[in-house]
Coordinates of C-alpha atoms in Angstrom, one line a residue:
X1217 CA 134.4 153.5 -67.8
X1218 CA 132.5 152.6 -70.6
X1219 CA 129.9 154.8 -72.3
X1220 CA 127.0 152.2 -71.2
X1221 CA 127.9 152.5 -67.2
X1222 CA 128.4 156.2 -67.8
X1223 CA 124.7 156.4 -68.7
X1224 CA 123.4 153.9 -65.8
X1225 CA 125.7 156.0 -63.1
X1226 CA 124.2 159.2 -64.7
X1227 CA 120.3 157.7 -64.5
X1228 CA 121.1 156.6 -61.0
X1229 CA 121.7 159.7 -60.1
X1230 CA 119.2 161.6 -61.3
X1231 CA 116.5 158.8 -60.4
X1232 CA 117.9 158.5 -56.7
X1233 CA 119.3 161.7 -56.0
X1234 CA 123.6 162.1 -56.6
X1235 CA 123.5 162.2 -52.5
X1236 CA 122.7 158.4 -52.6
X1237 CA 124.7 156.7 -55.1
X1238 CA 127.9 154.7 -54.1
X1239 CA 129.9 153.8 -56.9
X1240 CA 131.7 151.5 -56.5
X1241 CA 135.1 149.9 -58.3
X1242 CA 136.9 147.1 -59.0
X1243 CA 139.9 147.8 -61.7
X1244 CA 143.0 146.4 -61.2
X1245 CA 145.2 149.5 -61.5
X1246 CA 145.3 152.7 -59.6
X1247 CA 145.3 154.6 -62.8
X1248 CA 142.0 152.6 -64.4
X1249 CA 140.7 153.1 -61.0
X1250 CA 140.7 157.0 -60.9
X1251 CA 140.0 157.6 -64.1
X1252 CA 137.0 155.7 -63.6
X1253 CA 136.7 157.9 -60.3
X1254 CA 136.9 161.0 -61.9
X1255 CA 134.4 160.2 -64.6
X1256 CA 131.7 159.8 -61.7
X1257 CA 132.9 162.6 -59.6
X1258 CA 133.9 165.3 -61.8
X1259 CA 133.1 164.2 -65.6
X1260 CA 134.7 162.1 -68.3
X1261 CA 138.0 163.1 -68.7
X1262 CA 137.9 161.5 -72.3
X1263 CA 135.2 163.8 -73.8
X1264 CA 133.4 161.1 -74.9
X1265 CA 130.3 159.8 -73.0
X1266 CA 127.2 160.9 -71.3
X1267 CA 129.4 161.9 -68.3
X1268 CA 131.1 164.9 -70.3
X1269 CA 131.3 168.1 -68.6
X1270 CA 128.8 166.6 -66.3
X1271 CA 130.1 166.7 -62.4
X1272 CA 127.8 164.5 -60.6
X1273 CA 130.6 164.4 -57.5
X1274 CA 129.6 161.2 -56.0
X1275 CA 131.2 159.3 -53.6
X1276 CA 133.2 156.5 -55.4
X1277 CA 135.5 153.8 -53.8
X1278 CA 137.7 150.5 -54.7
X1279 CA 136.5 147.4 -53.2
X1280 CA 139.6 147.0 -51.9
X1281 CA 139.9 149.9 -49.8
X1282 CA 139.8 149.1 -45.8
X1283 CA 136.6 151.1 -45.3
X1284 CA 135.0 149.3 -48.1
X1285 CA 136.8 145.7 -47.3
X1286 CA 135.1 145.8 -43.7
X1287 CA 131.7 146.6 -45.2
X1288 CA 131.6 143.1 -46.2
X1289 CA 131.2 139.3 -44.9
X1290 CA 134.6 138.2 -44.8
X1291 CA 134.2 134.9 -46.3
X1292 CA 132.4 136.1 -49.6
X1293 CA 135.3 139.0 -49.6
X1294 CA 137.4 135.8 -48.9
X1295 CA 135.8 133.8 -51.7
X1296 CA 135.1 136.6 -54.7
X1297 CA 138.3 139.4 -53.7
X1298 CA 140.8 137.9 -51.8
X1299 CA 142.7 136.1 -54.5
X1300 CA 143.1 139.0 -56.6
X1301 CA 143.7 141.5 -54.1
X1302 CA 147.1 139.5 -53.6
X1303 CA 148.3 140.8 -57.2
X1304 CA 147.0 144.6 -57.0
X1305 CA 149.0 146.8 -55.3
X1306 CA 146.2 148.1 -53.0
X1307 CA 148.4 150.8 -51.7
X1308 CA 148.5 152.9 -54.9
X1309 CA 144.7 152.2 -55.4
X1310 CA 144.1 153.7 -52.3
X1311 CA 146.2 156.9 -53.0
X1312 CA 144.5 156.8 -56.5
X1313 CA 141.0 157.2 -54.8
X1314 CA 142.0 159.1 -51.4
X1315 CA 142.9 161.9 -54.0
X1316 CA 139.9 161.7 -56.6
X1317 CA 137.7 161.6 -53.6
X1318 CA 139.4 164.8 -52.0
X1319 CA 139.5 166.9 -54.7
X1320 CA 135.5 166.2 -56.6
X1321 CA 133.5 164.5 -54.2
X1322 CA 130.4 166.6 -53.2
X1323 CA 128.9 164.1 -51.2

């Protein structure tokens, strides 16, 4: 996660309250989507952004996780997901985020 969303996810959270921010992903990988998971939930890994050593624990999914998936109309899922959730191998996704989720989210 870039330094720039690190700050907007940190404002967010301060501005709403950590308790009411979703974040939510879209990276093509299981690995680029829990790292991206654990910046929001438990601080940037990388020790470089505004997220550092900050553990905001918020709840954080992939947009194509089931829970998520059924959350939306199914013909813009159809229209803007659909063709690329055919290359990503949801199923390690899943397991990335189950697992971020489980061990930082506070919320």
């Amino acid at each position: 996660m870039d330094l720039e969303n690190q700050k907007r996810v940190k404002d967010f959270a301060e501005q709403y309250g950590p308790e009411n921010v979703v974040v939510l992903l879209g990276a093509a990988e299981g690995e680029a989507s829990g790292l991206a998971a654990e910046t929001v939930t438990n601080g940037d890994p990388t020790f470089a952004g505004p997220l550092t050593g900050v553990q905001l624990g918020l709840k954080v999914y992939h947009v194509c996780e089931p829970e998520i998936k059924q959350e939306f109309d199914a013909a813009v899922y159809e229209e803007q997901v659909s063709m690329m959730e055919m290359v990503l191998d949801v199923d390690d996704i899943v397991q990335e985020m189950t697992a971020i989720r489980e061990q930082f989210c506070k919320y």
